[in-house]
Amino acid sequence: MKINLTFDGGAAPNPGKAYGSFLAEGNGPNNLKFEVRGKRIQFGDRLTNNQAEWLALITGLKQVLVALNGEHYGQPFGGPRAIHLMLRSDSRLVILQLRRRYKCKVAHLLELREAADKLLEEFGGWHAEWHPRRKSVALFGH
């Protein structure tokens, strides 16, 4: 079964107050809709846009895992191992670092990528793709 997880993060100014949003959605058996979202979650001060992007992904992954291990979605969706995640973001850096097309050279970003990797191991599989900024703005308003 497939779940789409779209995420976006930012900081104002950069670095500055960081925030992020995510939307996870999919269709399960018997027309059961899966939806978990977080809108404009505050991550803290003095963080960069790139850190906010990673934190939005990590927060989204954690919330999807909580939902899939819960009563409402866990049984019908078969738990995290039965799920293939389609990750989408307008951050080329994050997408290409996830896919190992770019190296992660900065220690604080490497730490975040490793945290995301650990969470992704819980799922049956995943794929990551870039989408244009306008899609994130339309979905999240930032």
mmCIF file of N, CA and C in Angstrom:
data_model
loop_
_atom_site.group_PDB
_atom_site.id
_atom_site.type_symbol
_atom_site.label_atom_id
_atom_site.label_comp_id
_atom_site.label_asym_id
_atom_site.label_seq_id
_atom_site.Cartn_x
_atom_site.Cartn_y
_atom_site.Cartn_z
ATOM 1 N N MET A 1 0.837 -1.169 0.000
ATOM 2 C CA MET A 1 0.000 0.000 0.000
ATOM 3 C C MET A 1 0.890 1.244 0.000
ATOM 4 N N LYS A 2 0.445 2.304 -0.639
ATOM 5 C CA LYS A 2 1.252 3.506 -0.781
ATOM 6 C C LYS A 2 0.672 4.657 0.036
ATOM 7 N N ILE A 3 1.572 5.377 0.698
ATOM 8 C CA ILE A 3 1.215 6.622 1.386
ATOM 9 C C ILE A 3 2.128 7.716 0.845
ATOM 10 N N ASN A 4 1.536 8.812 0.452
ATOM 11 C CA ASN A 4 2.282 9.990 0.008
ATOM 12 C C ASN A 4 2.556 10.877 1.210
ATOM 13 N N LEU A 5 3.824 11.237 1.403
ATOM 14 C CA LEU A 5 4.204 12.153 2.485
ATOM 15 C C LEU A 5 4.893 13.356 1.855
ATOM 16 N N THR A 6 4.192 14.479 1.869
ATOM 17 C CA THR A 6 4.722 15.732 1.343
ATOM 18 C C THR A 6 5.120 16.587 2.533
ATOM 19 N N PHE A 7 6.288 17.229 2.449
ATOM 20 C CA PHE A 7 6.764 18.033 3.575
ATOM 21 C C PHE A 7 7.452 19.290 3.073
ATOM 22 N N ASP A 8 7.479 20.305 3.938
ATOM 23 C CA ASP A 8 8.122 21.567 3.606
ATOM 24 C C ASP A 8 8.534 22.254 4.895
ATOM 25 N N GLY A 9 9.677 22.904 4.862
ATOM 26 C CA GLY A 9 10.155 23.646 6.024
ATOM 27 C C GLY A 9 10.777 24.950 5.589
ATOM 28 N N GLY A 10 10.913 25.850 6.530
ATOM 29 C CA GLY A 10 11.531 27.138 6.242
ATOM 30 C C GLY A 10 11.971 27.809 7.524
ATOM 31 N N ALA A 11 12.663 28.917 7.369
ATOM 32 C CA ALA A 11 13.116 29.713 8.515
ATOM 33 C C ALA A 11 13.031 31.181 8.130
ATOM 34 N N ALA A 12 12.622 32.003 9.074
ATOM 35 C CA ALA A 12 12.524 33.448 8.828
ATOM 36 C C ALA A 12 13.141 34.198 9.992
ATOM 37 N N PRO A 13 14.228 34.953 9.741
ATOM 38 C CA PRO A 13 15.066 34.915 8.537
ATOM 39 C C PRO A 13 15.831 33.602 8.487
ATOM 40 N N ASN A 14 16.739 33.477 7.559
ATOM 41 C CA ASN A 14 17.509 32.240 7.413
ATOM 42 C C ASN A 14 18.974 32.510 7.760
ATOM 43 N N PRO A 15 19.490 32.010 8.889
ATOM 44 C CA PRO A 15 18.797 31.219 9.923
ATOM 45 C C PRO A 15 17.885 32.110 10.778
ATOM 46 N N GLY A 16 16.925 31.438 11.401
ATOM 47 C CA GLY A 16 15.955 32.153 12.224
ATOM 48 C C GLY A 16 14.951 31.191 12.820
ATOM 49 N N LYS A 17 13.719 31.692 12.993
ATOM 50 C CA LYS A 17 12.649 30.864 13.552
ATOM 51 C C LYS A 17 12.211 29.850 12.504
ATOM 52 N N ALA A 18 12.390 28.593 12.828
ATOM 53 C CA ALA A 18 12.122 27.523 11.860
ATOM 54 C C ALA A 18 10.741 26.922 12.077
ATOM 55 N N TYR A 19 10.153 26.528 10.977
ATOM 56 C CA TYR A 19 8.812 25.944 10.991
ATOM 57 C C TYR A 19 8.718 24.925 9.871
ATOM 58 N N GLY A 20 7.686 24.088 9.933
ATOM 59 C CA GLY A 20 7.478 23.123 8.863
ATOM 60 C C GLY A 20 6.079 22.553 8.887
ATOM 61 N N SER A 21 5.710 21.954 7.781
ATOM 62 C CA SER A 21 4.403 21.314 7.634
ATOM 63 C C SER A 21 4.590 19.990 6.902
ATOM 64 N N PHE A 22 3.633 19.106 7.085
ATOM 65 C CA PHE A 22 3.637 17.848 6.338
ATOM 66 C C PHE A 22 2.210 17.378 6.138
ATOM 67 N N LEU A 23 2.013 16.584 5.110
ATOM 68 C CA LEU A 23 0.727 15.937 4.853
ATOM 69 C C LEU A 23 1.017 14.528 4.367
ATOM 70 N N ALA A 24 0.472 13.542 5.068
ATOM 71 C CA ALA A 24 0.580 12.139 4.667
ATOM 72 C C ALA A 24 -0.823 11.657 4.337
ATOM 73 N N GLU A 25 -0.970 11.070 3.155
ATOM 74 C CA GLU A 25 -2.296 10.594 2.767
ATOM 75 C C GLU A 25 -2.191 9.376 1.861
ATOM 76 N N GLY A 26 -3.204 8.539 1.954
ATOM 77 C CA GLY A 26 -3.269 7.340 1.133
ATOM 78 C C GLY A 26 -4.636 6.704 1.246
ATOM 79 N N ASN A 27 -4.859 5.682 0.439
ATOM 80 C CA ASN A 27 -6.130 4.961 0.453
ATOM 81 C C ASN A 27 -5.888 3.523 0.891
ATOM 82 N N GLY A 28 -6.698 3.093 1.835
ATOM 83 C CA GLY A 28 -6.594 1.731 2.340
ATOM 84 C C GLY A 28 -7.748 0.877 1.855
ATOM 85 N N PRO A 29 -7.869 -0.288 2.434
ATOM 86 C CA PRO A 29 -8.960 -1.183 2.049
ATOM 87 C C PRO A 29 -10.320 -0.595 2.445
ATOM 88 N N ASN A 30 -11.332 -1.009 1.727
ATOM 89 C CA ASN A 30 -12.710 -0.573 2.007
ATOM 90 C C ASN A 30 -12.853 0.944 2.034
ATOM 91 N N ASN A 31 -12.140 1.611 1.133
ATOM 92 C CA ASN A 31 -12.202 3.073 0.994
ATOM 93 C C ASN A 31 -11.785 3.833 2.237
ATOM 94 N N LEU A 32 -11.005 3.196 3.110
ATOM 95 C CA LEU A 32 -10.498 3.890 4.303
ATOM 96 C C LEU A 32 -9.406 4.864 3.874
ATOM 97 N N LYS A 33 -9.604 6.122 4.190
ATOM 98 C CA LYS A 33 -8.638 7.168 3.852
ATOM 99 C C LYS A 33 -7.657 7.338 5.000
ATOM 100 N N PHE A 34 -6.372 7.379 4.655
ATOM 101 C CA PHE A 34 -5.318 7.664 5.627
ATOM 102 C C PHE A 34 -4.952 9.128 5.477
ATOM 103 N N GLU A 35 -4.964 9.850 6.585
ATOM 104 C CA GLU A 35 -4.523 11.245 6.556
ATOM 105 C C GLU A 35 -3.963 11.639 7.911
ATOM 106 N N VAL A 36 -2.738 12.124 7.878
ATOM 107 C CA VAL A 36 -2.075 12.669 9.058
ATOM 108 C C VAL A 36 -1.399 13.946 8.596
ATOM 109 N N ARG A 37 -1.587 15.023 9.337
ATOM 110 C CA ARG A 37 -0.987 16.289 8.917
ATOM 111 C C ARG A 37 -0.489 17.100 10.095
ATOM 112 N N GLY A 38 0.463 17.945 9.797
ATOM 113 C CA GLY A 38 0.972 18.920 10.749
ATOM 114 C C GLY A 38 1.162 20.226 10.000
ATOM 115 N N LYS A 39 0.615 21.296 10.514
ATOM 116 C CA LYS A 39 0.658 22.579 9.807
ATOM 117 C C LYS A 39 1.433 23.609 10.608
ATOM 118 N N ARG A 40 2.434 24.164 9.985
ATOM 119 C CA ARG A 40 3.267 25.247 10.533
ATOM 120 C C ARG A 40 3.738 24.939 11.960
ATOM 121 N N ILE A 41 4.361 23.793 12.112
ATOM 122 C CA ILE A 41 4.924 23.363 13.395
ATOM 123 C C ILE A 41 6.186 24.182 13.642
ATOM 124 N N GLN A 42 6.331 24.703 14.852
ATOM 125 C CA GLN A 42 7.502 25.511 15.200
ATOM 126 C C GLN A 42 8.636 24.600 15.681
ATOM 127 N N PHE A 43 9.831 24.781 15.111
ATOM 128 C CA PHE A 43 10.978 23.948 15.462
ATOM 129 C C PHE A 43 12.002 24.659 16.333
ATOM 130 N N GLY A 44 11.939 25.973 16.426
ATOM 131 C CA GLY A 44 12.895 26.679 17.273
ATOM 132 C C GLY A 44 13.572 27.827 16.553
ATOM 133 N N ASP A 45 14.490 28.469 17.264
ATOM 134 C CA ASP A 45 15.201 29.647 16.766
ATOM 135 C C ASP A 45 16.582 29.267 16.237
ATOM 136 N N ARG A 46 17.125 30.158 15.447
ATOM 137 C CA ARG A 46 18.493 30.037 14.921
ATOM 138 C C ARG A 46 18.734 28.741 14.142
ATOM 139 N N LEU A 47 17.707 28.312 13.408
ATOM 140 C CA LEU A 47 17.830 27.147 12.537
ATOM 141 C C LEU A 47 17.754 27.605 11.085
ATOM 142 N N THR A 48 18.313 26.808 10.180
ATOM 143 C CA THR A 48 18.305 27.150 8.763
ATOM 144 C C THR A 48 17.101 26.533 8.049
ATOM 145 N N ASN A 49 16.879 27.008 6.818
ATOM 146 C CA ASN A 49 15.836 26.406 5.976
ATOM 147 C C ASN A 49 16.079 24.906 5.807
ATOM 148 N N ASN A 50 17.327 24.532 5.590
ATOM 149 C CA ASN A 50 17.632 23.110 5.375
ATOM 150 C C ASN A 50 17.335 22.274 6.617
ATOM 151 N N GLN A 51 17.671 22.795 7.784
ATOM 152 C CA GLN A 51 17.330 22.072 9.019
ATOM 153 C C GLN A 51 15.816 21.946 9.144
ATOM 154 N N ALA A 52 15.087 23.000 8.822
ATOM 155 C CA ALA A 52 13.623 22.968 8.914
ATOM 156 C C ALA A 52 13.029 21.937 7.957
ATOM 157 N N GLU A 53 13.594 21.821 6.755
ATOM 158 C CA GLU A 53 13.112 20.810 5.794
ATOM 159 C C GLU A 53 13.280 19.401 6.383
ATOM 160 N N TRP A 54 14.466 19.113 6.912
ATOM 161 C CA TRP A 54 14.717 17.800 7.517
ATOM 162 C C TRP A 54 13.793 17.563 8.705
ATOM 163 N N LEU A 55 13.607 18.578 9.551
ATOM 164 C CA LEU A 55 12.752 18.419 10.730
ATOM 165 C C LEU A 55 11.294 18.195 10.339
ATOM 166 N N ALA A 56 10.841 18.822 9.263
ATOM 167 C CA ALA A 56 9.473 18.584 8.781
ATOM 168 C C ALA A 56 9.319 17.134 8.331
ATOM 169 N N LEU A 57 10.323 16.611 7.618
ATOM 170 C CA LEU A 57 10.289 15.211 7.198
ATOM 171 C C LEU A 57 10.285 14.280 8.404
ATOM 172 N N ILE A 58 11.191 14.497 9.333
ATOM 173 C CA ILE A 58 11.304 13.632 10.515
ATOM 174 C C ILE A 58 10.011 13.655 11.327
ATOM 175 N N THR A 59 9.444 14.835 11.517
ATOM 176 C CA THR A 59 8.178 14.950 12.257
ATOM 177 C C THR A 59 7.066 14.201 11.531
ATOM 178 N N GLY A 60 7.001 14.351 10.220
ATOM 179 C CA GLY A 60 5.997 13.635 9.436
ATOM 180 C C GLY A 60 6.162 12.128 9.538
ATOM 181 N N LEU A 61 7.397 11.652 9.414
ATOM 182 C CA LEU A 61 7.652 10.208 9.529
ATOM 183 C C LEU A 61 7.236 9.666 10.893
ATOM 184 N N LYS A 62 7.582 10.400 11.945
ATOM 185 C CA LYS A 62 7.203 9.960 13.301
ATOM 186 C C LYS A 62 5.694 9.880 13.450
ATOM 187 N N GLN A 63 4.974 10.871 12.939
ATOM 188 C CA GLN A 63 3.518 10.883 13.086
ATOM 189 C C GLN A 63 2.855 9.790 12.247
ATOM 190 N N VAL A 64 3.407 9.505 11.078
ATOM 191 C CA VAL A 64 2.880 8.404 10.263
ATOM 192 C C VAL A 64 3.091 7.077 10.999
ATOM 193 N N LEU A 65 4.251 6.896 11.586
ATOM 194 C CA LEU A 65 4.507 5.666 12.351
ATOM 195 C C LEU A 65 3.555 5.528 13.531
ATOM 196 N N VAL A 66 3.321 6.606 14.249
ATOM 197 C CA VAL A 66 2.374 6.567 15.370
ATOM 198 C C VAL A 66 0.997 6.141 14.869
ATOM 199 N N ALA A 67 0.552 6.742 13.770
ATOM 200 C CA ALA A 67 -0.774 6.414 13.234
ATOM 201 C C ALA A 67 -0.851 4.965 12.768
ATOM 202 N N LEU A 68 0.183 4.496 12.072
ATOM 203 C CA LEU A 68 0.167 3.129 11.547
ATOM 204 C C LEU A 68 0.312 2.072 12.632
ATOM 205 N N ASN A 69 0.851 2.458 13.761
ATOM 206 C CA ASN A 69 0.950 1.526 14.888
ATOM 207 C C ASN A 69 -0.250 1.632 15.817
ATOM 208 N N GLY A 70 -1.171 2.523 15.507
ATOM 209 C CA GLY A 70 -2.357 2.721 16.335
ATOM 210 C C GLY A 70 -3.513 1.836 15.903
ATOM 211 N N GLU A 71 -4.577 1.926 16.664
ATOM 212 C CA GLU A 71 -5.746 1.084 16.451
ATOM 213 C C GLU A 71 -6.487 1.398 15.164
ATOM 214 N N HIS A 72 -6.670 2.681 14.876
ATOM 215 C CA HIS A 72 -7.515 3.085 13.748
ATOM 216 C C HIS A 72 -6.926 2.675 12.394
ATOM 217 N N TYR A 73 -5.630 2.946 12.176
ATOM 218 C CA TYR A 73 -5.003 2.661 10.885
ATOM 219 C C TYR A 73 -4.161 1.387 10.871
ATOM 220 N N GLY A 74 -3.649 0.990 12.019
ATOM 221 C CA GLY A 74 -2.705 -0.125 12.073
ATOM 222 C C GLY A 74 -3.207 -1.405 11.439
ATOM 223 N N GLN A 75 -4.349 -1.872 11.876
ATOM 224 C CA GLN A 75 -4.898 -3.135 11.367
ATOM 225 C C GLN A 75 -5.261 -3.049 9.885
ATOM 226 N N PRO A 76 -6.067 -2.082 9.460
ATOM 227 C CA PRO A 76 -6.459 -2.063 8.041
ATOM 228 C C PRO A 76 -5.289 -1.841 7.081
ATOM 229 N N PHE A 77 -4.295 -1.062 7.483
ATOM 230 C CA PHE A 77 -3.173 -0.766 6.602
ATOM 231 C C PHE A 77 -2.034 -1.778 6.746
ATOM 232 N N GLY A 78 -2.094 -2.646 7.745
ATOM 233 C CA GLY A 78 -1.094 -3.693 7.890
ATOM 234 C C GLY A 78 0.196 -3.259 8.567
ATOM 235 N N GLY A 79 0.207 -2.089 9.187
ATOM 236 C CA GLY A 79 1.405 -1.613 9.876
ATOM 237 C C GLY A 79 2.426 -1.021 8.914
ATOM 238 N N PRO A 80 3.477 -0.416 9.460
ATOM 239 C CA PRO A 80 4.471 0.285 8.642
ATOM 240 C C PRO A 80 5.176 -0.578 7.592
ATOM 241 N N ARG A 81 5.448 -1.837 7.899
ATOM 242 C CA ARG A 81 6.163 -2.704 6.953
ATOM 243 C C ARG A 81 5.373 -2.962 5.671
ATOM 244 N N ALA A 82 4.065 -2.782 5.721
ATOM 245 C CA ALA A 82 3.218 -2.991 4.541
ATOM 246 C C ALA A 82 3.112 -1.734 3.675
ATOM 247 N N ILE A 83 3.789 -0.667 4.078
ATOM 248 C CA ILE A 83 3.636 0.634 3.422
ATOM 249 C C ILE A 83 4.869 0.996 2.601
ATOM 250 N N HIS A 84 4.599 1.479 1.393
ATOM 251 C CA HIS A 84 5.633 2.107 0.566
ATOM 252 C C HIS A 84 5.364 3.611 0.613
ATOM 253 N N LEU A 85 6.338 4.361 1.064
ATOM 254 C CA LEU A 85 6.189 5.818 1.168
ATOM 255 C C LEU A 85 6.678 6.503 -0.100
ATOM 256 N N MET A 86 5.903 7.470 -0.564
ATOM 257 C CA MET A 86 6.331 8.363 -1.633
ATOM 258 C C MET A 86 6.567 9.716 -0.973
ATOM 259 N N LEU A 87 7.826 10.102 -0.845
ATOM 260 C CA LEU A 87 8.204 11.366 -0.203
ATOM 261 C C LEU A 87 8.312 12.443 -1.261
ATOM 262 N N ARG A 88 7.735 13.629 -0.964
ATOM 263 C CA ARG A 88 7.790 14.744 -1.912
ATOM 264 C C ARG A 88 8.148 16.028 -1.179
ATOM 265 N N SER A 89 9.046 16.789 -1.807
ATOM 266 C CA SER A 89 9.480 18.058 -1.230
ATOM 267 C C SER A 89 9.986 18.971 -2.348
ATOM 268 N N ASP A 90 9.971 20.277 -2.067
ATOM 269 C CA ASP A 90 10.552 21.223 -3.019
ATOM 270 C C ASP A 90 12.025 21.491 -2.708
ATOM 271 N N SER A 91 12.576 20.803 -1.731
ATOM 272 C CA SER A 91 13.989 20.949 -1.390
ATOM 273 C C SER A 91 14.824 19.932 -2.173
ATOM 274 N N ARG A 92 15.478 20.407 -3.220
ATOM 275 C CA ARG A 92 16.346 19.521 -3.997
ATOM 276 C C ARG A 92 17.438 18.932 -3.109
ATOM 277 N N LEU A 93 17.959 19.768 -2.207
ATOM 278 C CA LEU A 93 19.035 19.312 -1.327
ATOM 279 C C LEU A 93 18.601 18.095 -0.513
ATOM 280 N N VAL A 94 17.482 18.194 0.151
ATOM 281 C CA VAL A 94 17.012 17.094 1.001
ATOM 282 C C VAL A 94 16.699 15.854 0.157
ATOM 283 N N ILE A 95 16.001 16.038 -0.937
ATOM 284 C CA ILE A 95 15.663 14.889 -1.787
ATOM 285 C C ILE A 95 16.925 14.200 -2.290
ATOM 286 N N LEU A 96 17.881 14.981 -2.777
ATOM 287 C CA LEU A 96 19.097 14.377 -3.330
ATOM 288 C C LEU A 96 20.012 13.808 -2.243
ATOM 289 N N GLN A 97 19.986 14.376 -1.044
ATOM 290 C CA GLN A 97 20.735 13.777 0.062
ATOM 291 C C GLN A 97 20.075 12.477 0.521
ATOM 292 N N LEU A 98 18.767 12.444 0.558
ATOM 293 C CA LEU A 98 18.055 11.205 0.901
ATOM 294 C C LEU A 98 18.393 10.095 -0.085
ATOM 295 N N ARG A 99 18.445 10.444 -1.361
ATOM 296 C CA ARG A 99 18.700 9.465 -2.417
ATOM 297 C C ARG A 99 20.192 9.186 -2.614
ATOM 298 N N ARG A 100 21.038 9.840 -1.800
ATOM 299 C CA ARG A 100 22.497 9.678 -1.838
ATOM 300 C C ARG A 100 23.113 10.165 -3.146
ATOM 301 N N ARG A 101 22.415 11.082 -3.799
ATOM 302 C CA ARG A 101 22.977 11.703 -5.002
ATOM 303 C C ARG A 101 23.872 12.872 -4.621
ATOM 304 N N TYR A 102 23.571 13.493 -3.460
ATOM 305 C CA TYR A 102 24.433 14.534 -2.880
ATOM 306 C C TYR A 102 24.959 14.010 -1.562
ATOM 307 N N LYS A 103 26.210 14.357 -1.260
ATOM 308 C CA LYS A 103 26.765 14.032 0.048
ATOM 309 C C LYS A 103 26.199 14.999 1.080
ATOM 310 N N CYS A 104 26.142 14.533 2.287
ATOM 311 C CA CYS A 104 25.699 15.362 3.408
ATOM 312 C C CYS A 104 26.954 15.701 4.201
ATOM 313 N N LYS A 105 27.522 16.885 3.962
ATOM 314 C CA LYS A 105 28.824 17.237 4.504
ATOM 315 C C LYS A 105 28.765 18.001 5.828
ATOM 316 N N VAL A 106 27.645 18.638 6.097
ATOM 317 C CA VAL A 106 27.507 19.455 7.298
ATOM 318 C C VAL A 106 27.002 18.576 8.443
ATOM 319 N N ALA A 107 27.714 18.585 9.562
ATOM 320 C CA ALA A 107 27.437 17.659 10.669
ATOM 321 C C ALA A 107 25.990 17.709 11.151
ATOM 322 N N HIS A 108 25.439 18.925 11.332
ATOM 323 C CA HIS A 108 24.074 18.994 11.875
ATOM 324 C C HIS A 108 23.033 18.497 10.866
ATOM 325 N N LEU A 109 23.325 18.584 9.566
ATOM 326 C CA LEU A 109 22.401 18.026 8.572
ATOM 327 C C LEU A 109 22.583 16.515 8.446
ATOM 328 N N LEU A 110 23.806 16.047 8.575
ATOM 329 C CA LEU A 110 24.069 14.606 8.551
ATOM 330 C C LEU A 110 23.336 13.911 9.695
ATOM 331 N N GLU A 111 23.341 14.532 10.851
ATOM 332 C CA GLU A 111 22.635 13.982 12.013
ATOM 333 C C GLU A 111 21.137 13.863 11.727
ATOM 334 N N LEU A 112 20.575 14.871 11.070
ATOM 335 C CA LEU A 112 19.146 14.844 10.730
ATOM 336 C C LEU A 112 18.862 13.789 9.657
ATOM 337 N N ARG A 113 19.749 13.679 8.665
ATOM 338 C CA ARG A 113 19.556 12.653 7.636
ATOM 339 C C ARG A 113 19.600 11.259 8.254
ATOM 340 N N GLU A 114 20.523 11.038 9.181
ATOM 341 C CA GLU A 114 20.609 9.737 9.840
ATOM 342 C C GLU A 114 19.356 9.440 10.658
ATOM 343 N N ALA A 115 18.782 10.448 11.283
ATOM 344 C CA ALA A 115 17.524 10.266 12.030
ATOM 345 C C ALA A 115 16.391 9.887 11.070
ATOM 346 N N ALA A 116 16.339 10.538 9.919
ATOM 347 C CA ALA A 116 15.324 10.204 8.917
ATOM 348 C C ALA A 116 15.542 8.783 8.382
ATOM 349 N N ASP A 117 16.801 8.432 8.112
ATOM 350 C CA ASP A 117 17.121 7.079 7.629
ATOM 351 C C ASP A 117 16.618 6.012 8.595
ATOM 352 N N LYS A 118 16.839 6.237 9.870
ATOM 353 C CA LYS A 118 16.421 5.272 10.892
ATOM 354 C C LYS A 118 14.898 5.087 10.880
ATOM 355 N N LEU A 119 14.172 6.183 10.740
ATOM 356 C CA LEU A 119 12.706 6.102 10.677
ATOM 357 C C LEU A 119 12.248 5.413 9.396
ATOM 358 N N LEU A 120 12.908 5.692 8.284
ATOM 359 C CA LEU A 120 12.529 5.085 7.007
ATOM 360 C C LEU A 120 12.726 3.571 7.004
ATOM 361 N N GLU A 121 13.639 3.077 7.827
ATOM 362 C CA GLU A 121 13.859 1.627 7.932
ATOM 363 C C GLU A 121 12.627 0.895 8.446
ATOM 364 N N GLU A 122 11.722 1.602 9.095
ATOM 365 C CA GLU A 122 10.510 0.990 9.656
ATOM 366 C C GLU A 122 9.481 0.639 8.583
ATOM 367 N N PHE A 123 9.627 1.231 7.397
ATOM 368 C CA PHE A 123 8.635 1.058 6.336
ATOM 369 C C PHE A 123 9.074 -0.028 5.351
ATOM 370 N N GLY A 124 8.130 -0.493 4.553
ATOM 371 C CA GLY A 124 8.416 -1.516 3.563
ATOM 372 C C GLY A 124 9.277 -1.013 2.421
ATOM 373 N N GLY A 125 9.256 0.253 2.167
ATOM 374 C CA GLY A 125 10.051 0.853 1.105
ATOM 375 C C GLY A 125 9.717 2.326 0.986
ATOM 376 N N TRP A 126 10.497 3.024 0.192
ATOM 377 C CA TRP A 126 10.241 4.445 -0.008
ATOM 378 C C TRP A 126 10.919 4.929 -1.290
ATOM 379 N N HIS A 127 10.411 6.025 -1.770
ATOM 380 C CA HIS A 127 10.970 6.712 -2.924
ATOM 381 C C HIS A 127 10.826 8.203 -2.637
ATOM 382 N N ALA A 128 11.783 8.994 -3.079
ATOM 383 C CA ALA A 128 11.738 10.445 -2.832
ATOM 384 C C ALA A 128 11.837 11.190 -4.147
ATOM 385 N N GLU A 129 10.969 12.184 -4.312
ATOM 386 C CA GLU A 129 11.029 12.992 -5.526
ATOM 387 C C GLU A 129 10.808 14.463 -5.217
ATOM 388 N N TRP A 130 11.446 15.278 -6.024
ATOM 389 C CA TRP A 130 11.322 16.725 -5.926
ATOM 390 C C TRP A 130 10.048 17.167 -6.642
ATOM 391 N N HIS A 131 9.428 18.210 -6.104
ATOM 392 C CA HIS A 131 8.326 18.852 -6.832
ATOM 393 C C HIS A 131 8.535 20.370 -6.795
ATOM 394 N N PRO A 132 7.910 21.094 -7.701
ATOM 395 C CA PRO A 132 8.102 22.552 -7.747
ATOM 396 C C PRO A 132 7.586 23.242 -6.482
ATOM 397 N N ARG A 133 8.222 24.341 -6.148
ATOM 398 C CA ARG A 133 7.880 25.135 -4.965
ATOM 399 C C ARG A 133 6.392 25.483 -4.930
ATOM 400 N N ARG A 134 5.812 25.805 -6.077
ATOM 401 C CA ARG A 134 4.401 26.211 -6.129
ATOM 402 C C ARG A 134 3.474 25.148 -5.541
ATOM 403 N N LYS A 135 3.862 23.867 -5.648
ATOM 404 C CA LYS A 135 3.030 22.800 -5.084
ATOM 405 C C LYS A 135 3.050 22.838 -3.565
ATOM 406 N N SER A 136 4.213 23.123 -2.972
ATOM 407 C CA SER A 136 4.292 23.249 -1.510
ATOM 408 C C SER A 136 3.486 24.447 -1.039
ATOM 409 N N VAL A 137 3.613 25.558 -1.753
ATOM 410 C CA VAL A 137 2.877 26.777 -1.378
ATOM 411 C C VAL A 137 1.381 26.525 -1.460
ATOM 412 N N ALA A 138 0.922 25.863 -2.524
ATOM 413 C CA ALA A 138 -0.508 25.561 -2.677
ATOM 414 C C ALA A 138 -1.007 24.660 -1.555
ATOM 415 N N LEU A 139 -0.183 23.729 -1.122
ATOM 416 C CA LEU A 139 -0.586 22.752 -0.105
ATOM 417 C C LEU A 139 -0.520 23.318 1.311
ATOM 418 N N PHE A 140 0.564 24.059 1.605
ATOM 419 C CA PHE A 140 0.813 24.487 2.979
ATOM 420 C C PHE A 140 0.687 25.991 3.201
ATOM 421 N N GLY A 141 0.736 26.771 2.155
ATOM 422 C CA GLY A 141 0.649 28.218 2.306
ATOM 423 C C GLY A 141 1.974 28.877 2.668
ATOM 424 N N HIS A 142 3.046 28.106 2.638
ATOM 425 C CA HIS A 142 4.381 28.690 2.886
ATOM 426 C C HIS A 142 5.403 28.029 2.007
#
